[in-house]
PDB file of C-alpha atoms in Angstrom:
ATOM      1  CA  UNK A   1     131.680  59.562  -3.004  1.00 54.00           C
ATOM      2  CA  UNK A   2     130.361  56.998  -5.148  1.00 56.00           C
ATOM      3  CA  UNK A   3     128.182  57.397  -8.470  1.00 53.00           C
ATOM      4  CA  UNK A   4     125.358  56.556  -6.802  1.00 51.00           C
ATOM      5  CA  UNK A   5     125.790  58.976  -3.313  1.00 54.00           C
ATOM      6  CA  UNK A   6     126.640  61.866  -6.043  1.00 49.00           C
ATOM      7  CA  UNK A   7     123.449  61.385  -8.452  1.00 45.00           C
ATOM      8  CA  UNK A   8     121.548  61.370  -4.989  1.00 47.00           C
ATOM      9  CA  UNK A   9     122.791  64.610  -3.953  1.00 48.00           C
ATOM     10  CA  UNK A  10     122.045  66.194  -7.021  1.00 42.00           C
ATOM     11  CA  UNK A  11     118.590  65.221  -6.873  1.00 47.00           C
ATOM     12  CA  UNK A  12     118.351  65.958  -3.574  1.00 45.00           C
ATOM     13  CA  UNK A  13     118.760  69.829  -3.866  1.00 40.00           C
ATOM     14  CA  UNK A  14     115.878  70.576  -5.960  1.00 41.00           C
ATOM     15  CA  UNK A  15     113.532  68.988  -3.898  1.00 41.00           C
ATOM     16  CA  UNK A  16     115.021  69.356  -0.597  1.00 41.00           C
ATOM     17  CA  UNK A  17     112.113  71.759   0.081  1.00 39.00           C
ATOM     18  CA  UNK A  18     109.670  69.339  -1.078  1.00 41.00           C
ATOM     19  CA  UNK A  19     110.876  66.746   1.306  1.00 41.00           C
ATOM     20  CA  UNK A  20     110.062  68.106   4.704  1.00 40.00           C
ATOM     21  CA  UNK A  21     106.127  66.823   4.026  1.00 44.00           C
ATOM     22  CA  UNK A  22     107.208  63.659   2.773  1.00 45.00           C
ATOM     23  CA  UNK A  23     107.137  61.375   6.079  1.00 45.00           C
ATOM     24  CA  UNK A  24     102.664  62.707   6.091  1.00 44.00           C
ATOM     25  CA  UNK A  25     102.091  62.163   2.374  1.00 45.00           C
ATOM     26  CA  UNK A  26     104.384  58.982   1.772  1.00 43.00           C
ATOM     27  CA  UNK A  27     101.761  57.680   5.177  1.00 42.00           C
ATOM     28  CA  UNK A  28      98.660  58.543   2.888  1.00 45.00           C
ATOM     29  CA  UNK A  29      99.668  55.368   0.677  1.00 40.00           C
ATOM     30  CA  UNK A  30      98.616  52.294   3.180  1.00 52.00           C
ATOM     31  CA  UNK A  31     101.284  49.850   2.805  1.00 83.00           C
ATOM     32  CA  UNK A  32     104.105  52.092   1.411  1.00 91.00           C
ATOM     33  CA  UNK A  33     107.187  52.259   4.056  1.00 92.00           C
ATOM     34  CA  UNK A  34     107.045  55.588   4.714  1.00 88.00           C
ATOM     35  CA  UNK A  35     110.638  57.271   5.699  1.00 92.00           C
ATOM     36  CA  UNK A  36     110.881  58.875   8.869  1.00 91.00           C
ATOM     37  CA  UNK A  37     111.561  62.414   9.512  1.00 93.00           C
ATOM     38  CA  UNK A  38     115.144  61.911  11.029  1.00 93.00           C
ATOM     39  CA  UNK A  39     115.942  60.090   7.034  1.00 93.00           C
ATOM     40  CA  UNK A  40     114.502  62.350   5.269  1.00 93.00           C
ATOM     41  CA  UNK A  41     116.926  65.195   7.459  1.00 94.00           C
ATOM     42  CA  UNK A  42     119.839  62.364   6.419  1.00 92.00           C
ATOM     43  CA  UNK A  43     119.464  62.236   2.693  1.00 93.00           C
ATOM     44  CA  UNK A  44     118.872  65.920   2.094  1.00 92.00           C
ATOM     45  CA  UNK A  45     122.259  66.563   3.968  1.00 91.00           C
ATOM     46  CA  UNK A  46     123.648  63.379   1.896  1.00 92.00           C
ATOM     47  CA  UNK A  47     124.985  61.904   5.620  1.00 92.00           C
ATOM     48  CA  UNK A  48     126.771  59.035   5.582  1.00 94.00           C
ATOM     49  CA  UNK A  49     126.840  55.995   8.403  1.00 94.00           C
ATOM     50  CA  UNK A  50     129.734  54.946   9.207  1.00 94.00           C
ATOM     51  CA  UNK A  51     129.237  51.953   9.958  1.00 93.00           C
ATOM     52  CA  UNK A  52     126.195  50.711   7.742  1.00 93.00           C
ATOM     53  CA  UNK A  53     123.077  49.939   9.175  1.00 93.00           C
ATOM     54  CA  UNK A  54     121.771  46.887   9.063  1.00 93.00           C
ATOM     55  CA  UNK A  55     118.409  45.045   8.097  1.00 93.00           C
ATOM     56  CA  UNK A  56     116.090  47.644   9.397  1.00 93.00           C
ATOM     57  CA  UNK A  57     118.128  50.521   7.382  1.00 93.00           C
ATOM     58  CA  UNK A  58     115.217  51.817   6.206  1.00 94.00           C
ATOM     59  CA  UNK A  59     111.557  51.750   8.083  1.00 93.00           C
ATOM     60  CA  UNK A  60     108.951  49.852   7.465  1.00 93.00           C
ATOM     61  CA  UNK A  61     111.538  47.625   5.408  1.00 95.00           C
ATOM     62  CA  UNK A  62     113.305  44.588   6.652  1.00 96.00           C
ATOM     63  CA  UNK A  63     116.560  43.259   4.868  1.00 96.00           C
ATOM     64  CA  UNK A  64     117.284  40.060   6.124  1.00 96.00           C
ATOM     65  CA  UNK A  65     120.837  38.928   4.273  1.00 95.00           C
ATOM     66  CA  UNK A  66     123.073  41.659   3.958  1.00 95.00           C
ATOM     67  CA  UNK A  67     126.518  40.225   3.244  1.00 93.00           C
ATOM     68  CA  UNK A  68     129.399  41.402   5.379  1.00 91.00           C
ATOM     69  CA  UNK A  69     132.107  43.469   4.605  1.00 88.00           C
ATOM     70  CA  UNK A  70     130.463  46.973   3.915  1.00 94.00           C
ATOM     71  CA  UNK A  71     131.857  49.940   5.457  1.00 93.00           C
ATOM     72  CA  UNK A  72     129.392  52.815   5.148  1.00 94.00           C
ATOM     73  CA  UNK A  73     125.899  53.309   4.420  1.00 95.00           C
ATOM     74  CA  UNK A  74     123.568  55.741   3.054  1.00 96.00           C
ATOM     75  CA  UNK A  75     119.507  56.866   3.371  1.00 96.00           C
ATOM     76  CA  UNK A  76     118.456  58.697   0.168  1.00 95.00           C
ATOM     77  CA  UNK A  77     115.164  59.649  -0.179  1.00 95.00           C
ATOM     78  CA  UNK A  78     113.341  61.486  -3.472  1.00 93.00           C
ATOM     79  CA  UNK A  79     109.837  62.825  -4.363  1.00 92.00           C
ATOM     80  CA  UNK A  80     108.917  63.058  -7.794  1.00 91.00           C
ATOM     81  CA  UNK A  81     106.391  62.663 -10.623  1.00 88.00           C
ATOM     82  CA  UNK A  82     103.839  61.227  -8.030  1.00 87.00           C
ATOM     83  CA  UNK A  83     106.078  58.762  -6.346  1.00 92.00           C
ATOM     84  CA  UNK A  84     108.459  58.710  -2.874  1.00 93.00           C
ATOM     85  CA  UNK A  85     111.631  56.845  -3.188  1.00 94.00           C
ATOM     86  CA  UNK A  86     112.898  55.722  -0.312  1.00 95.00           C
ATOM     87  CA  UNK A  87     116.060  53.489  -0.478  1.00 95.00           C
ATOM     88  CA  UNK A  88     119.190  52.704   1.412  1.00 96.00           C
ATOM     89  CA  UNK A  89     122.902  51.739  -0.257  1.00 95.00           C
ATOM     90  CA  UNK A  90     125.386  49.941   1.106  1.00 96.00           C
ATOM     91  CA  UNK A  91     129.091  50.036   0.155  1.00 94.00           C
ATOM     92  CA  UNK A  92     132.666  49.007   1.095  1.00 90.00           C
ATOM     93  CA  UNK A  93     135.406  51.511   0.478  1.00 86.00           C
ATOM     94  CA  UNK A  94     136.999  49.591  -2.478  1.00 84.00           C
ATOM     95  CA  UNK A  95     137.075  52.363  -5.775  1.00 72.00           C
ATOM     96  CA  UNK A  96     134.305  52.090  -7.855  1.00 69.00           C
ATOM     97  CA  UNK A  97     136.094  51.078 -10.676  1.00 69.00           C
ATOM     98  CA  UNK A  98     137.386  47.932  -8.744  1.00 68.00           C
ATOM     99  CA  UNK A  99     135.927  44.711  -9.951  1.00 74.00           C
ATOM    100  CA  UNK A 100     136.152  43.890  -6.358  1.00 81.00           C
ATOM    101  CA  UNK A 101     134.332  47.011  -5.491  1.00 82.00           C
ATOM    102  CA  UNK A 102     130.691  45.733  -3.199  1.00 89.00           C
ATOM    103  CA  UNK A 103     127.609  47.856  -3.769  1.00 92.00           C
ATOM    104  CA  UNK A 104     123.937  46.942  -2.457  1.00 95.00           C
ATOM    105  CA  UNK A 105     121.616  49.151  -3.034  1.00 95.00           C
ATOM    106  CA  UNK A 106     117.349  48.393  -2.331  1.00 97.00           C
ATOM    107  CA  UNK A 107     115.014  51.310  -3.098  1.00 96.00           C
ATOM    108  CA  UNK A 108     111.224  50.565  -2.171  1.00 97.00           C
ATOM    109  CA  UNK A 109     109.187  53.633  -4.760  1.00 96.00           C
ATOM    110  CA  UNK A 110     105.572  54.165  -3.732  1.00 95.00           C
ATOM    111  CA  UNK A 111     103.764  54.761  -6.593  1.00 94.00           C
ATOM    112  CA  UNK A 112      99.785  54.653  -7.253  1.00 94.00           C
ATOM    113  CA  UNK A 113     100.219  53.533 -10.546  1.00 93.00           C
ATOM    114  CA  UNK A 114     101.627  49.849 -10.188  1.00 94.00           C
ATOM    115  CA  UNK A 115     100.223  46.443 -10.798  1.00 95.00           C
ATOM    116  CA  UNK A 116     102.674  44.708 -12.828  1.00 95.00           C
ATOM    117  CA  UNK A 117     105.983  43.916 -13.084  1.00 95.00           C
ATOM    118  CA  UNK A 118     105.497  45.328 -17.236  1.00 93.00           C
ATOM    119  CA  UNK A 119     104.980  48.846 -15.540  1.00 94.00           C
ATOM    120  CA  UNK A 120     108.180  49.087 -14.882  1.00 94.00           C
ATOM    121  CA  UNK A 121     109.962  49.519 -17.993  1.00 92.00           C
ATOM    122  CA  UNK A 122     108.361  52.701 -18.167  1.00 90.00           C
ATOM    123  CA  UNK A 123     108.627  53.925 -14.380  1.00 91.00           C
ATOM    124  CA  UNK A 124     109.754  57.649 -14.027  1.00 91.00           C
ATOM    125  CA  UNK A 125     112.677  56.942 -11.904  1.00 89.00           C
ATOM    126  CA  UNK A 126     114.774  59.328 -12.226  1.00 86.00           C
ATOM    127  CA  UNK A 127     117.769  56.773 -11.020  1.00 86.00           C
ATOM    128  CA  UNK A 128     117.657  53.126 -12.310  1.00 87.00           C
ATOM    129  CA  UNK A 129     115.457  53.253 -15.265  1.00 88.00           C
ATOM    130  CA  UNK A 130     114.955  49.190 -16.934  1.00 89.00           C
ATOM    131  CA  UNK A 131     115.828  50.712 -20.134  1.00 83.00           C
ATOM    132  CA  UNK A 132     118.302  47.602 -21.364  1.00 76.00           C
ATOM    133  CA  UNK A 133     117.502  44.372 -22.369  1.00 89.00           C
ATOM    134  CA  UNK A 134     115.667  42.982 -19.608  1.00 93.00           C
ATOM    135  CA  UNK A 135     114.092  39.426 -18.822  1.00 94.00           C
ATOM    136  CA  UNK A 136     111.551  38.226 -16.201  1.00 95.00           C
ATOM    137  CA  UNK A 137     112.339  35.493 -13.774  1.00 95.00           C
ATOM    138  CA  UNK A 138     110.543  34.191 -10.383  1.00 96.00           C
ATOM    139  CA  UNK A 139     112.164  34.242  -6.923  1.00 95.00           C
ATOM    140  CA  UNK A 140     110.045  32.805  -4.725  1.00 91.00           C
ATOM    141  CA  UNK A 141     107.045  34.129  -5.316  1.00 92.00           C
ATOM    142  CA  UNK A 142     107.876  37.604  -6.733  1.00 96.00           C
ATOM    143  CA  UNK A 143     107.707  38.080 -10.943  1.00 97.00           C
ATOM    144  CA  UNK A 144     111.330  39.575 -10.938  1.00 97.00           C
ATOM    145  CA  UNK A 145     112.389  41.616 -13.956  1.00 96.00           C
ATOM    146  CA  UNK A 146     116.019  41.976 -14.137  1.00 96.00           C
ATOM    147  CA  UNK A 147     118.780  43.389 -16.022  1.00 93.00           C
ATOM    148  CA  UNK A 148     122.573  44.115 -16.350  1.00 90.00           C
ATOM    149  CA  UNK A 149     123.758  47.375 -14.708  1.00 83.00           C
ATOM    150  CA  UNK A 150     125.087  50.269 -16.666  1.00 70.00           C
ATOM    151  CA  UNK A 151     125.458  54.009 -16.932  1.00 67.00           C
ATOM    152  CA  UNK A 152     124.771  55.866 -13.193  1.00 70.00           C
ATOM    153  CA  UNK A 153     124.811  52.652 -11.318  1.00 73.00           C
ATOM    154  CA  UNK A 154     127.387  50.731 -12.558  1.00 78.00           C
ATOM    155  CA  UNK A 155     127.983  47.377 -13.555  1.00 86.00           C
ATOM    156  CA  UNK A 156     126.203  44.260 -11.900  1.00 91.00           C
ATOM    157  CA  UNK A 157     122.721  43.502 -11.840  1.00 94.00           C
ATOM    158  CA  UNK A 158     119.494  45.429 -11.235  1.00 95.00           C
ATOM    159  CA  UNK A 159     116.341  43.608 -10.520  1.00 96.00           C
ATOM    160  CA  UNK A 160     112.435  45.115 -10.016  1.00 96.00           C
ATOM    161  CA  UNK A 161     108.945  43.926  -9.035  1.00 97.00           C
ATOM    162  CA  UNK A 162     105.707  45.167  -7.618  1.00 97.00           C
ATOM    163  CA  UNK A 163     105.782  43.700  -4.117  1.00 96.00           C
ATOM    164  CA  UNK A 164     101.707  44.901  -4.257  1.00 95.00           C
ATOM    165  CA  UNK A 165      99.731  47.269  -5.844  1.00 96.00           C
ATOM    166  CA  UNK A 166     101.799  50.622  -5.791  1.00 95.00           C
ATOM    167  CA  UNK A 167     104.836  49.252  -3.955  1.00 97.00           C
ATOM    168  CA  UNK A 168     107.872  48.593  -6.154  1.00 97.00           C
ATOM    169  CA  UNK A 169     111.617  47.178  -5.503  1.00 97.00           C
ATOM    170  CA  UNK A 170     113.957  47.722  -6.995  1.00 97.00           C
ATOM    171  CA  UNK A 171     117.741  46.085  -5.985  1.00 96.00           C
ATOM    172  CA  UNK A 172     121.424  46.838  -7.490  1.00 95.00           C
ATOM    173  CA  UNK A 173     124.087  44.217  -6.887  1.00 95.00           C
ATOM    174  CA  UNK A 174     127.470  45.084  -7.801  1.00 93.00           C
ATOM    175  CA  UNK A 175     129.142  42.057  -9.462  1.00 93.00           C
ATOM    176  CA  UNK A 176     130.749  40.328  -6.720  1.00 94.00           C
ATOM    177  CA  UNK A 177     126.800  40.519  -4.747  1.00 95.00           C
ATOM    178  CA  UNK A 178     125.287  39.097  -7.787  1.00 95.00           C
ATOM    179  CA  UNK A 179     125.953  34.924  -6.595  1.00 95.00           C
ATOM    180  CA  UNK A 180     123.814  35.687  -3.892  1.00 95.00           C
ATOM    181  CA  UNK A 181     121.264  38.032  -5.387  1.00 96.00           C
ATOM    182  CA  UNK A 182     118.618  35.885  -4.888  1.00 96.00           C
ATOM    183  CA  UNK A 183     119.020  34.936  -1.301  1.00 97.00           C
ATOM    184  CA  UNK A 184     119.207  38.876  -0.683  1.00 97.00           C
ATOM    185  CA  UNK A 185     116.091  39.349  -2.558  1.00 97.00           C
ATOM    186  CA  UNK A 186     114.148  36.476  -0.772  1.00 97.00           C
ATOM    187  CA  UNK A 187     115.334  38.006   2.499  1.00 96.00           C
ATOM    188  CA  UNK A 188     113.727  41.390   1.545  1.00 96.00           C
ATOM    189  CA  UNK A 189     110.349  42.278   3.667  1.00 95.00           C
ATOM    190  CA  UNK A 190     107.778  44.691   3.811  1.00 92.00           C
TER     191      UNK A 190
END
C-alpha cells in the first residue's frame, strides 16, 4: 500500500460507523457530489480497483484527462469536523520512493463553511492540510492555491480552490503528473 491508501485506512476505522449515513447527509448539501452507498462500502473496506476507474471514478464528479499508465485505483471517503470527503487516487505500481513513481489523487470536501480560496489554509482536513508556503495562481477560471507536496502525501504538487460556495478541490500530482497539472485540473467537472 501506498502512504496515501494507509493514512486512509486509518481514518477510516474510527468513523466507519459514521459512514453508513453519509450518502443522505452528504445529499443535504445541494451541489456537493455526494458518494454513493456502494463507495462508501469500498473505502471503509480500503478495496482496491484493479484496474483504475476512469473519469467518472467518483459520482457526481467528472475527470476528463487522466493520463495513462495507472494500474490501480482507490475510493476513500471521510466524515469529519462538519465536512464529507469524498476523493478517488490513482496510482501505478512503481515504489513510492521512485521518482518515477505516478500518483493522482482529486478529493472534492463538502464543507458549509467555504467562499474563498483563503479558507483553505485553515481547512480541517485531516489529510492534505496547505500548511507550506503556498501561492495563488488562475487556471481558467478557478483562483488556484497551490503548493509543493510533503509529509503524508509525498512529493509533487498539491493544488486547492472553492469550485462554489462549500465545494472544495483539492488535487495531488506526483512529480512526473505535475507538466500536465493544469490540463488535469481544467478537465475536472462538477
Amino acid at each position: 500500500m501506498n502512504k496515501i491508501q494507509n493514512l486512509a485506512a486509518l481514518a477510516v476505522l474510527p468513523v466507519a460507523a459514521a459512514l453508513v449515513a453519509l450518502p443522505a447527509q452528504a445529499a443535504e448539501r445541494p451541489g456537493c457530489p455526494a458518494p454513493s452507498k456502494a463507495d462508501v462500502r469500498r473505502s471503509s473496506a480500503a478495496k482496491v480497483d484493479k484496474p483504475a476507474r476512469g473519469a467518472a471514478a467518483m459520482k457526481g464528479v467528472r475527470v476528463n484527462h487522466i493520463p495513462k499508465g495507472f494500474t490501480y485505483g482507490q475510493v476513500l471517503v471521510n466524515k469529519h469536523d462538519g465536512m464529507v470527503e469524498y476523493s478517488y487516487q490513482w496510482s501505478d505500481d512503481r515504489d513510492d520512493m521512485s521518482r518515477r513513481h505516478r500518483s493522482l489523487w482529486v478529493r472534492v470536501v463538502c464543507w458549509p463553511k467555504a467562499t474563498s480560496v483563503a479558507q483553505l489554509k485553515n481547512a480541517p482536513f485531516r489529510i492534505g492540510t496547505f500548511s507550506g508556503d503556498t501561492t495563488t495562481t488562475k487556471i481558467g477560471d478557478r483562483e488556484v492555491l497551490r503548493q509543493g507536496g510533503d509529509g503524508a502525501l509525498g512529493a509533487g504538487v498539491y493544488s486547492g480552490w472553492v469550485e462554489r460556495p462549500g465545494v472544495v478541490v483539492t488535487v495531488m500530482a506526483t512529480p512526473p503528473l505535475v507538466p500536465g497539472l493544469t490540463k488535469i485540473i481544467k478537465g475536472i467537472q462538477l
